[in-house]
Amino acid sequence: MAFIELKNVSYKYPYTKEFALQNLSCSFEKGKFYGIIGENGGGKTTLCNLIRGLIPHFYLGKLTGECLIEGKDIRDWDTAELSSKIGYVFQNPFTQISGIKSTVFEEVAIGLENLGVPKDEMIERVINVCEQLDIGHLIKNNPNELSGGQRQRVAFASIIAMDTETLVIDEPTSQLDPEGTENVFKIINTLKHSNKTIILVEHKIDLIAEFCDEILVMEDGTVAFAGPTHEVLTKRELLQHEASIPEVAKFGLAMEDAGKHLSSIPVTMDEAYRLVKERKGR
Amino acid sequence: MDREFAYSYNNYVKYGNGWKDMNPISKLTIAVCLGISSCVIQRWQFGVVLCIIGTLMAVYTKIFRKYLRSLLAIAIPLLLLTTILRQLQYAHTPGFTPLFNLLGWQWYKEPFIMSMNVAWYIIGFSSVLLNYFLNTEMKDLMLALENRGVTHVASYIMLSSMQSIIDMKKSADTILESQKARGIETDGNLIVRMKAFFPTLGPILLSAMSGTEEKAIAMDARAFSHEGGHTYLRVLRPVPVWEYILDALAVLVMIGSIAYAVLRAMQRI
């Protein structure tokens, strides 16, 4: 059974005329890494808000259809209970810092304090997460005085420290440099191997292609395409939609158009290298 | 990573200074009791004694410069204002002892003592409270209050409101800097500065309000509304017996001051 299942969900924010989600149906299985891509205003963040329970508990508005988390309707979940099951990291690093802690170490521990984790365990978990996210050198700093990228990593660390089964991550790398972005993806990938379900909204398609198991392409509040990463990102139709596809996939399709077929369309650099090498050897 | 720092959270919160390490509520009890005593007694001698104690504490706790700057900002205008006003108020009242003549303006002893009593009770009160707030981290006070049953929601509201003030000041500085870069005059006399500052209030308040929603979501993601018992990374040391004794003494001083003030009032009647 799917861990999260949405059936014909439509949602309209309060005081708006347009539906942010329209007749959306999709499901998420445990332990998989999902990437959500699509144009701006396509409903990606709204979908995250729904899965995290902010809709309908925080944002009222009009919600129809069914959104089931572990078979229980989202309307019946208690948000506090949900916060210990589904972690949420969002775009803006400046509002994700609690503002009440004076060191990064304390900031990372805030969720654990709220969950009532014993102090010894709390310290160990915070140390591990800080090392994992390479923010160990920041632990004494005041989180309110960090740069955007550093704050984003601290916010990310405080959610990872909570060790939730599922992570909903909405553009975590928007404030990070290429190296920081790659590090975050590696961390997310490590989390995937610890059997966590990850739902990631991201525009960096090359990284999505490299790490995600499945992809959802969102358009006008609904899922335009969904399926295994390779299958989705090699669809020609995607080029007509505003969602971007990896450069190597465009290259593969261009090769195909030129009658110089590769044995399959690549979606990652490594794959492209292998396929080109293979074609050369033919 | 500085593991020593990380594991220091295993210990109680400690600043290495007797007064600073006291429980914030014990300190607050002492400060409030002494402050109230100063207000009730209204004698310049008591105010001066409190001020001396406060200054010695400020030296001991290494906050002397900050303390002195704030105290002088209160004390100097207060002393000048009350002295001049009292002298003016009783300038033509007969029966007072002449003190000295200042360029034809006769000063009297009794109004001078009255003004000293008023000024010094406020200075004494300010001295102890300044000492308290400069020596107490607000997060420690809130932690101590949470330990005594105040909800973490109330504690968060208090602490984040204080941080919001700092954030809003930063926003104001950023806006003023960008105005300056666009050639708008932001430095100069009070009117020029006010003219530059007031238009920034709208954007500052709007940005603060728009951030509130996301902040609430961020806190919700950190299980803020989780109903099980909370644990704390920072733990205040258990209150030692001598702190209770000090608190009791402070309360006794306050009760004694009130009794003294009541008796004095009854004698007057």
Coordinates of C-alpha atoms in Angstrom, one line a residue:
Chain A
M1 CA 0.0 0.0 0.0
A2 CA 1.2 3.5 -0.8
F3 CA 2.5 5.5 2.1
I4 CA 0.9 8.7 0.7
E5 CA -2.0 8.6 -1.7
L6 CA -3.9 11.4 -3.4
K7 CA -7.1 10.7 -5.2
N8 CA -8.8 13.5 -7.3
V9 CA -7.5 16.2 -5.0
S10 CA -8.4 19.8 -5.9
Y11 CA -7.5 22.7 -3.7
K12 CA -8.1 26.5 -3.8
Y13 CA -6.3 28.9 -1.4
P14 CA -8.6 31.2 0.6
Y15 CA -9.6 34.4 -1.2
T16 CA -8.4 33.1 -4.6
K17 CA -10.5 32.1 -7.7
E18 CA -8.1 29.7 -9.3
F19 CA -7.5 26.2 -8.1
A20 CA -3.8 25.6 -7.1
L21 CA -4.4 21.8 -7.4
Q22 CA -6.8 20.3 -9.9
N23 CA -8.1 16.8 -9.9
L24 CA -4.6 15.5 -8.8
S25 CA -4.0 11.8 -8.3
C26 CA -0.7 10.3 -7.4
S27 CA 0.9 8.1 -4.8
F28 CA 4.2 7.8 -3.0
E29 CA 5.7 4.6 -1.7
K30 CA 7.9 4.1 1.3
G31 CA 11.6 4.3 0.9
K32 CA 11.6 5.9 -2.5
F33 CA 13.1 9.2 -3.6
Y34 CA 10.7 11.3 -5.6
G35 CA 11.5 14.4 -7.6
I36 CA 8.8 17.0 -8.4
I37 CA 9.5 19.3 -11.3
G38 CA 7.5 21.7 -13.3
E39 CA 7.0 25.3 -14.2
N40 CA 6.5 28.0 -11.5
G41 CA 2.9 28.2 -10.3
G42 CA 2.4 24.6 -11.3
G43 CA 1.3 23.5 -7.8
K44 CA 4.6 21.9 -6.5
T45 CA 4.7 23.9 -3.3
T46 CA 1.0 23.4 -2.8
L47 CA 1.4 19.7 -3.1
C48 CA 4.1 19.8 -0.5
N49 CA 1.9 21.8 1.8
L50 CA -0.8 19.3 1.4
I51 CA 1.4 16.3 2.1
R52 CA 2.8 18.0 5.2
G53 CA -0.7 18.7 6.4
L54 CA -0.4 22.5 6.3
I55 CA -3.4 22.2 3.9
P56 CA -6.1 22.0 5.3
H57 CA -4.9 22.6 8.9
F58 CA -2.9 25.8 8.4
Y59 CA -4.1 27.1 5.1
L60 CA -7.9 26.8 5.1
G61 CA -9.3 27.2 1.6
K62 CA -11.4 24.6 -0.3
L63 CA -10.1 21.1 -0.4
T64 CA -11.9 18.2 -2.2
G65 CA -10.8 14.7 -2.9
E66 CA -8.8 12.4 -0.7
C67 CA -5.3 12.7 0.6
L68 CA -4.3 9.7 2.6
I69 CA -1.2 9.4 4.8
E70 CA -0.8 5.8 5.9
G71 CA -4.4 5.2 4.9
K72 CA -5.7 8.0 7.1
D73 CA -7.2 11.1 5.7
I74 CA -5.1 14.3 6.1
R75 CA -8.1 16.0 7.7
D76 CA -8.0 13.5 10.5
W77 CA -4.3 13.8 11.2
D78 CA -3.1 15.9 14.1
T79 CA -0.4 18.4 12.8
A80 CA 1.8 17.8 15.8
E81 CA 1.7 14.0 15.2
L82 CA 2.4 14.6 11.5
S83 CA 5.4 16.8 12.2
S84 CA 7.1 13.8 13.8
K85 CA 6.4 11.7 10.7
I86 CA 7.0 14.1 7.9
G87 CA 9.8 16.6 8.0
Y88 CA 9.5 19.8 5.9
V89 CA 12.3 22.0 4.6
F90 CA 11.2 24.9 2.4
Q91 CA 12.8 27.6 0.2
N92 CA 13.3 30.7 2.3
P93 CA 16.2 30.2 4.6
F94 CA 15.6 33.4 6.5
T95 CA 12.3 32.4 8.0
Q96 CA 13.4 28.8 8.8
I97 CA 15.5 29.8 11.7
S98 CA 13.6 29.8 15.0
G99 CA 15.0 33.1 16.1
I100 CA 15.2 32.1 19.7
K101 CA 18.4 30.1 19.9
S102 CA 21.8 31.6 20.2
T103 CA 24.0 28.9 18.7
V104 CA 23.7 26.7 15.6
F105 CA 24.0 23.6 17.9
E106 CA 20.9 24.7 19.9
E107 CA 19.1 25.6 16.7
V108 CA 19.6 22.1 15.2
A109 CA 18.4 20.5 18.5
I110 CA 15.2 22.5 18.7
G111 CA 13.0 19.9 17.0
L112 CA 14.5 17.2 19.3
E113 CA 13.7 19.3 22.3
N114 CA 10.1 19.6 21.2
L115 CA 9.9 15.8 20.6
G116 CA 11.2 15.2 24.1
V117 CA 14.4 13.3 23.0
P118 CA 16.7 12.6 26.0
K119 CA 19.6 15.0 26.2
D120 CA 22.4 12.5 25.7
E121 CA 20.8 11.2 22.6
M122 CA 20.0 14.7 21.4
I123 CA 23.6 15.8 21.6
E124 CA 24.8 12.7 19.7
R125 CA 22.2 13.2 17.0
V126 CA 23.0 16.9 16.6
I127 CA 26.8 16.1 16.4
N128 CA 26.1 13.5 13.7
V129 CA 23.9 15.7 11.6
C130 CA 26.2 18.7 11.9
E131 CA 29.1 16.5 10.7
Q132 CA 26.9 15.0 7.9
L133 CA 25.9 18.4 6.6
D134 CA 29.4 19.9 7.1
I135 CA 28.3 22.6 9.5
G136 CA 30.4 21.4 12.4
H137 CA 32.5 24.6 12.2
L138 CA 29.4 26.7 12.6
I139 CA 28.0 25.1 15.8
K140 CA 29.1 28.0 18.1
N141 CA 27.8 30.7 15.7
N142 CA 24.6 32.7 16.2
P143 CA 22.1 31.3 13.6
N144 CA 20.6 34.7 13.2
E145 CA 23.9 36.0 11.8
L146 CA 24.5 33.3 9.2
S147 CA 24.4 33.8 5.4
G148 CA 21.4 32.5 3.4
G149 CA 23.2 29.3 2.4
Q150 CA 24.4 28.6 5.9
R151 CA 20.9 29.1 7.3
Q152 CA 19.5 26.8 4.7
R153 CA 21.9 24.0 5.8
V154 CA 21.1 24.6 9.5
A155 CA 17.4 24.5 8.8
F156 CA 18.0 21.3 6.8
A157 CA 20.1 19.9 9.7
S158 CA 17.4 20.6 12.3
I159 CA 14.8 18.6 10.2
I160 CA 17.2 15.7 9.5
A161 CA 18.0 15.5 13.2
M162 CA 14.4 14.8 13.9
D163 CA 14.8 11.6 11.9
T164 CA 11.3 11.6 10.4
E165 CA 10.2 8.7 8.1
T166 CA 9.5 11.1 5.3
L167 CA 11.1 14.3 4.2
V168 CA 9.4 16.9 2.0
I169 CA 12.0 19.2 0.7
D170 CA 11.0 22.3 -1.3
E171 CA 13.9 23.7 -3.3
P172 CA 16.5 23.3 -0.5
T173 CA 19.4 24.4 -2.8
S174 CA 17.9 27.7 -4.0
Q175 CA 20.5 29.6 -1.8
L176 CA 23.4 27.3 -2.2
D177 CA 26.5 27.4 -4.5
P178 CA 27.1 24.4 -6.9
E179 CA 29.3 22.6 -4.3
G180 CA 26.8 23.1 -1.5
T181 CA 24.0 21.9 -3.8
E182 CA 25.8 18.7 -4.7
N183 CA 26.5 18.1 -1.0
V184 CA 22.9 18.5 -0.2
F185 CA 21.9 16.0 -2.9
K186 CA 24.5 13.5 -1.6
I187 CA 23.0 13.9 1.9
I188 CA 19.5 13.4 0.6
N189 CA 20.8 10.3 -1.3
T190 CA 22.3 9.0 1.9
L191 CA 18.9 9.5 3.6
K192 CA 17.3 7.5 0.9
H193 CA 19.6 4.6 1.6
S194 CA 18.4 4.7 5.2
N195 CA 15.0 3.8 3.9
K196 CA 13.4 7.2 4.1
T197 CA 10.8 8.5 1.7
I198 CA 12.0 11.7 0.1
I199 CA 9.8 14.1 -1.8
L200 CA 12.0 16.8 -3.4
V201 CA 10.9 19.8 -5.3
E202 CA 13.8 21.1 -7.4
H203 CA 14.6 22.9 -10.6
K204 CA 18.1 21.4 -11.0
I205 CA 17.1 18.7 -13.4
D206 CA 20.5 17.2 -13.8
L207 CA 20.8 16.4 -10.1
I208 CA 17.2 15.2 -10.0
A209 CA 18.0 12.8 -12.9
E210 CA 21.0 11.5 -11.1
F211 CA 19.4 10.8 -7.7
C212 CA 15.7 10.4 -7.9
D213 CA 13.9 7.1 -8.3
E214 CA 10.7 8.6 -9.7
I215 CA 9.6 11.9 -11.1
L216 CA 6.4 13.8 -11.1
V217 CA 6.0 16.6 -13.6
M218 CA 3.5 19.1 -12.5
E219 CA 1.6 21.5 -14.7
D220 CA -1.4 23.7 -13.9
G221 CA -2.0 22.0 -10.6
T222 CA -2.0 18.5 -11.8
V223 CA 0.4 15.7 -12.6
A224 CA 1.3 15.9 -16.3
F225 CA 3.8 13.0 -16.2
A226 CA 4.8 10.5 -13.6
G227 CA 6.9 7.5 -13.4
P228 CA 10.5 6.2 -13.1
T229 CA 13.1 8.9 -13.7
H230 CA 14.5 7.5 -16.9
E231 CA 11.2 6.9 -18.4
V232 CA 9.8 10.4 -17.7
L233 CA 12.9 12.4 -18.6
T234 CA 13.3 10.8 -21.9
K235 CA 9.8 11.6 -23.1
R236 CA 9.8 13.8 -26.1
E237 CA 6.5 15.4 -25.0
L238 CA 8.3 17.0 -22.1
L239 CA 10.1 19.3 -24.5
Q240 CA 6.7 20.7 -25.5
H241 CA 5.8 21.3 -21.8
E242 CA 7.7 23.9 -19.9
A243 CA 9.5 21.4 -17.7
S244 CA 13.2 21.1 -18.5
I245 CA 14.9 17.9 -19.3
P246 CA 18.6 17.1 -18.7
E247 CA 21.0 18.4 -21.3
V248 CA 22.3 14.9 -22.0
A249 CA 18.7 13.7 -22.7
K250 CA 18.3 16.6 -25.2
F251 CA 21.6 15.4 -26.7
G252 CA 20.3 11.8 -26.9
L253 CA 17.1 13.0 -28.6
A254 CA 19.0 15.2 -31.0
M255 CA 21.2 12.2 -31.9
E256 CA 18.1 10.2 -32.5
D257 CA 16.7 13.0 -34.8
A258 CA 19.9 12.9 -36.7
G259 CA 19.5 9.2 -37.2
K260 CA 22.5 8.4 -35.0
H261 CA 20.7 6.4 -32.4
L262 CA 22.2 5.6 -29.0
S263 CA 21.0 2.3 -27.5
S264 CA 18.9 4.4 -25.1
I265 CA 18.4 8.1 -24.2
P266 CA 20.7 9.0 -21.4
V267 CA 19.6 11.2 -18.4
T268 CA 22.9 11.4 -16.5
M269 CA 26.4 12.3 -17.6
D270 CA 27.8 8.9 -16.7
E271 CA 25.1 7.2 -18.7
A272 CA 25.7 9.5 -21.7
Y273 CA 29.4 8.8 -21.5
R274 CA 28.8 5.0 -21.4
L275 CA 26.3 5.1 -24.3
V276 CA 28.5 7.3 -26.5
K277 CA 31.5 5.0 -25.8
E278 CA 29.3 2.0 -26.6
R279 CA 28.1 3.5 -29.9
K280 CA 31.7 4.4 -30.8
G281 CA 32.7 0.8 -30.3
R282 CA 29.9 -0.5 -32.5
Chain B
M1 CA 33.9 20.3 15.0
D2 CA 34.5 21.5 18.5
R3 CA 33.3 18.4 20.3
E4 CA 34.2 19.9 23.7
F5 CA 31.7 22.7 23.0
A6 CA 29.1 20.2 21.9
Y7 CA 29.5 18.1 25.0
S8 CA 29.5 21.1 27.2
Y9 CA 25.7 21.0 26.9
N10 CA 25.9 17.9 29.1
N11 CA 26.7 20.4 32.0
Y12 CA 24.5 23.0 33.6
V13 CA 24.4 26.4 32.0
K14 CA 27.5 28.2 33.5
Y15 CA 29.1 31.6 33.0
G16 CA 31.8 31.3 35.7
N17 CA 30.5 34.2 37.7
G18 CA 28.5 33.8 41.0
W19 CA 25.9 36.5 40.2
K20 CA 25.5 35.5 36.6
D21 CA 25.2 31.8 37.4
M22 CA 22.4 32.4 39.9
N23 CA 19.0 31.2 38.9
P24 CA 17.3 34.0 36.9
I25 CA 14.2 33.9 39.1
S26 CA 16.3 34.1 42.3
K27 CA 18.1 37.1 40.8
L28 CA 14.9 38.7 39.7
T29 CA 13.4 38.3 43.2
I30 CA 16.4 40.1 44.7
A31 CA 16.4 42.9 42.1
V32 CA 12.6 43.4 42.3
C33 CA 12.6 43.4 46.2
L34 CA 15.5 45.8 46.4
G35 CA 13.9 48.0 43.7
I36 CA 10.6 48.1 45.5
S37 CA 12.3 48.9 48.8
S38 CA 14.0 51.8 47.1
C39 CA 10.6 53.1 45.8
V40 CA 8.9 52.6 49.2
I41 CA 11.7 54.1 51.4
Q42 CA 12.3 57.1 49.1
R43 CA 15.5 58.2 50.9
W44 CA 18.5 59.3 49.0
Q45 CA 20.8 57.4 51.3
F46 CA 19.1 54.1 50.4
G47 CA 19.3 54.9 46.7
V48 CA 23.0 55.7 47.0
V49 CA 23.7 52.5 48.8
L50 CA 21.8 50.5 46.2
C51 CA 23.7 52.4 43.5
I52 CA 27.1 51.6 45.1
I53 CA 26.1 47.9 45.4
G54 CA 24.9 47.9 41.8
T55 CA 28.2 49.5 40.6
L56 CA 30.3 47.0 42.5
M57 CA 28.3 44.2 41.0
A58 CA 28.8 45.7 37.6
V59 CA 32.5 45.8 38.1
Y60 CA 32.5 42.2 39.4
T61 CA 30.4 40.9 36.5
K62 CA 32.4 42.8 33.9
I63 CA 29.5 44.8 32.5
F64 CA 30.7 48.1 34.1
R65 CA 30.9 50.2 30.8
K66 CA 27.5 49.2 29.5
Y67 CA 26.0 49.6 33.0
L68 CA 27.5 53.0 33.5
R69 CA 26.5 54.3 30.1
S70 CA 22.9 53.3 30.7
L71 CA 22.8 54.5 34.3
L72 CA 24.3 57.9 33.5
A73 CA 21.7 58.3 30.7
I74 CA 19.0 57.9 33.4
A75 CA 20.8 59.6 36.4
I76 CA 22.1 62.8 34.9
P77 CA 18.8 64.2 33.4
L78 CA 16.9 62.9 36.4
L79 CA 19.1 64.6 38.9
L80 CA 19.2 67.9 37.0
L81 CA 15.5 67.9 36.3
T82 CA 14.2 67.0 39.8
T83 CA 16.7 69.5 41.5
I84 CA 15.7 72.4 39.3
L85 CA 12.0 71.7 39.4
R86 CA 12.0 71.4 43.2
Q87 CA 14.0 74.6 43.6
L88 CA 11.5 76.4 41.3
Q89 CA 8.5 74.8 43.0
Y90 CA 9.6 76.0 46.5
A91 CA 11.4 79.2 45.4
H92 CA 8.9 81.4 47.3
T93 CA 7.9 79.1 50.1
P94 CA 9.0 80.7 53.5
G95 CA 10.7 78.7 56.3
F96 CA 13.3 76.8 54.3
T97 CA 17.1 76.8 55.1
P98 CA 19.1 78.8 52.5
L99 CA 21.8 76.6 50.9
F100 CA 23.6 78.8 48.5
N101 CA 23.0 81.5 45.9
L102 CA 23.5 80.7 42.3
L103 CA 23.8 83.9 40.2
G104 CA 21.0 85.5 42.2
W105 CA 18.9 82.3 42.4
Q106 CA 18.6 81.3 46.0
W107 CA 18.7 77.5 46.6
Y108 CA 17.2 75.9 49.7
K109 CA 18.3 72.8 51.6
E110 CA 14.8 71.1 52.1
P111 CA 13.8 71.2 48.4
F112 CA 17.3 70.0 47.5
I113 CA 16.9 67.0 49.9
M114 CA 13.4 66.3 48.5
S115 CA 14.8 66.3 44.9
M116 CA 17.6 64.0 46.0
N117 CA 15.2 61.6 47.6
V118 CA 13.1 61.4 44.4
A119 CA 16.1 61.2 42.0
W120 CA 18.0 58.6 44.0
Y121 CA 15.2 56.3 44.7
I122 CA 14.7 56.1 40.9
I123 CA 18.5 55.7 40.3
G124 CA 18.7 53.0 43.0
F125 CA 15.8 51.2 41.5
S126 CA 17.3 51.5 38.0
S127 CA 20.7 50.4 39.2
V128 CA 19.5 47.0 40.5
L129 CA 17.2 46.4 37.5
L130 CA 20.0 47.4 35.0
N131 CA 22.3 45.0 36.8
Y132 CA 19.8 42.3 36.5
F133 CA 19.0 42.7 32.8
L134 CA 22.6 43.2 31.8
N135 CA 23.6 40.1 33.7
T136 CA 20.7 37.8 32.7
E137 CA 20.2 36.2 29.3
M138 CA 16.6 36.4 28.4
K139 CA 16.7 32.8 27.2
D140 CA 17.8 31.8 30.7
L141 CA 15.0 33.7 32.3
M142 CA 12.5 32.1 30.0
L143 CA 14.0 28.6 30.6
A144 CA 13.7 29.2 34.3
L145 CA 10.1 30.3 33.9
E146 CA 9.4 27.2 31.7
N147 CA 10.8 25.1 34.5
R148 CA 8.3 26.7 36.8
G149 CA 5.4 25.9 34.5
V150 CA 5.2 28.7 31.9
T151 CA 4.3 27.2 28.6
H152 CA 6.9 26.9 25.8
V153 CA 4.5 28.9 23.6
A154 CA 4.6 31.9 25.9
S155 CA 8.4 31.5 26.2
Y156 CA 8.7 31.4 22.4
I157 CA 6.5 34.5 21.9
M158 CA 8.6 36.5 24.3
L159 CA 12.0 35.4 22.9
S160 CA 11.0 35.7 19.2
S161 CA 9.5 39.1 19.8
M162 CA 12.8 40.3 21.1
Q163 CA 14.6 38.8 18.1
S164 CA 12.0 40.5 15.8
I165 CA 13.0 43.8 17.2
I166 CA 16.6 43.1 16.2
D167 CA 15.5 41.8 12.8
M168 CA 13.4 44.9 12.2
K169 CA 16.3 47.2 13.1
K170 CA 18.4 45.3 10.6
S171 CA 15.7 45.7 7.9
A172 CA 15.5 49.4 8.7
D173 CA 19.3 49.8 8.4
T174 CA 19.2 47.9 5.0
I175 CA 16.4 50.1 3.7
L176 CA 18.1 53.3 4.9
E177 CA 21.3 52.2 3.3
S178 CA 19.6 51.5 0.0
Q179 CA 17.9 54.9 0.2
K180 CA 21.2 56.5 0.8
A181 CA 22.6 54.7 -2.3
R182 CA 19.8 56.2 -4.3
G183 CA 20.8 59.7 -3.2
I184 CA 18.2 60.2 -0.5
E185 CA 19.5 62.2 2.5
T186 CA 19.4 60.0 5.6
D187 CA 22.0 61.6 7.7
G188 CA 21.8 65.0 9.3
N189 CA 19.6 66.7 11.9
L190 CA 16.6 65.1 13.6
I191 CA 14.1 66.2 11.0
V192 CA 16.1 64.9 8.1
R193 CA 16.6 61.6 9.8
M194 CA 12.9 61.3 10.7
K195 CA 11.9 62.2 7.1
A196 CA 14.1 59.3 5.9
F197 CA 13.0 56.9 8.6
F198 CA 9.2 57.2 8.6
P199 CA 8.6 56.0 5.0
T200 CA 10.6 52.8 5.9
L201 CA 8.1 51.8 8.6
G202 CA 5.6 50.4 6.1
P203 CA 8.0 48.1 4.3
I204 CA 9.5 47.0 7.6
L205 CA 6.2 46.1 9.2
L206 CA 5.0 44.4 6.0
S207 CA 8.1 42.3 5.7
A208 CA 7.9 41.3 9.3
M209 CA 4.3 40.3 8.9
S210 CA 4.9 38.3 5.7
G211 CA 7.7 36.4 7.5
T212 CA 5.4 35.4 10.3
E213 CA 3.5 32.8 8.3
E214 CA 6.6 31.0 7.1
K215 CA 8.1 31.2 10.6
A216 CA 5.0 29.5 12.0
I217 CA 5.3 26.7 9.4
A218 CA 9.0 26.3 10.2
M219 CA 8.2 26.0 13.9
D220 CA 5.4 23.5 13.1
A221 CA 8.0 21.5 11.1
R222 CA 10.1 21.4 14.2
A223 CA 7.3 19.7 16.2
F224 CA 6.5 22.9 18.1
S225 CA 3.0 21.8 18.8
H226 CA 4.0 18.3 19.9
E227 CA 2.2 17.5 23.1
G228 CA 4.5 15.1 24.8
G229 CA 6.9 16.3 27.3
H230 CA 9.7 18.6 26.1
T231 CA 13.3 18.1 26.9
Y232 CA 16.0 20.8 27.1
L233 CA 19.5 21.0 25.7
R234 CA 20.4 23.8 28.0
V235 CA 19.7 23.0 31.7
L236 CA 19.9 25.5 34.5
R237 CA 21.6 24.2 37.7
P238 CA 19.3 23.3 40.6
V239 CA 18.7 26.2 42.9
P240 CA 21.1 26.0 45.8
V241 CA 20.0 26.7 49.4
W242 CA 22.0 29.9 49.7
E243 CA 20.0 31.4 46.8
Y244 CA 16.8 30.7 48.7
I245 CA 18.4 32.4 51.7
L246 CA 19.4 35.4 49.7
D247 CA 15.9 35.6 48.2
A248 CA 14.4 35.4 51.7
L249 CA 16.7 38.2 52.9
A250 CA 15.7 40.4 49.9
V251 CA 12.0 39.8 50.7
L252 CA 12.7 40.7 54.4
V253 CA 14.3 43.9 53.3
M254 CA 11.3 44.7 51.2
I255 CA 8.9 43.9 54.0
G256 CA 11.0 46.0 56.4
S257 CA 11.0 48.9 54.0
I258 CA 7.2 48.7 53.6
A259 CA 6.8 48.6 57.4
Y260 CA 9.2 51.6 57.7
A261 CA 7.2 53.5 55.1
V262 CA 3.9 52.7 56.8
L263 CA 5.2 53.8 60.2
R264 CA 6.6 57.0 58.8
A265 CA 3.3 57.8 57.2
M266 CA 1.4 57.0 60.4
Q267 CA 3.7 59.3 62.3
R268 CA 3.0 62.1 59.9
I269 CA -0.7 61.6 60.4

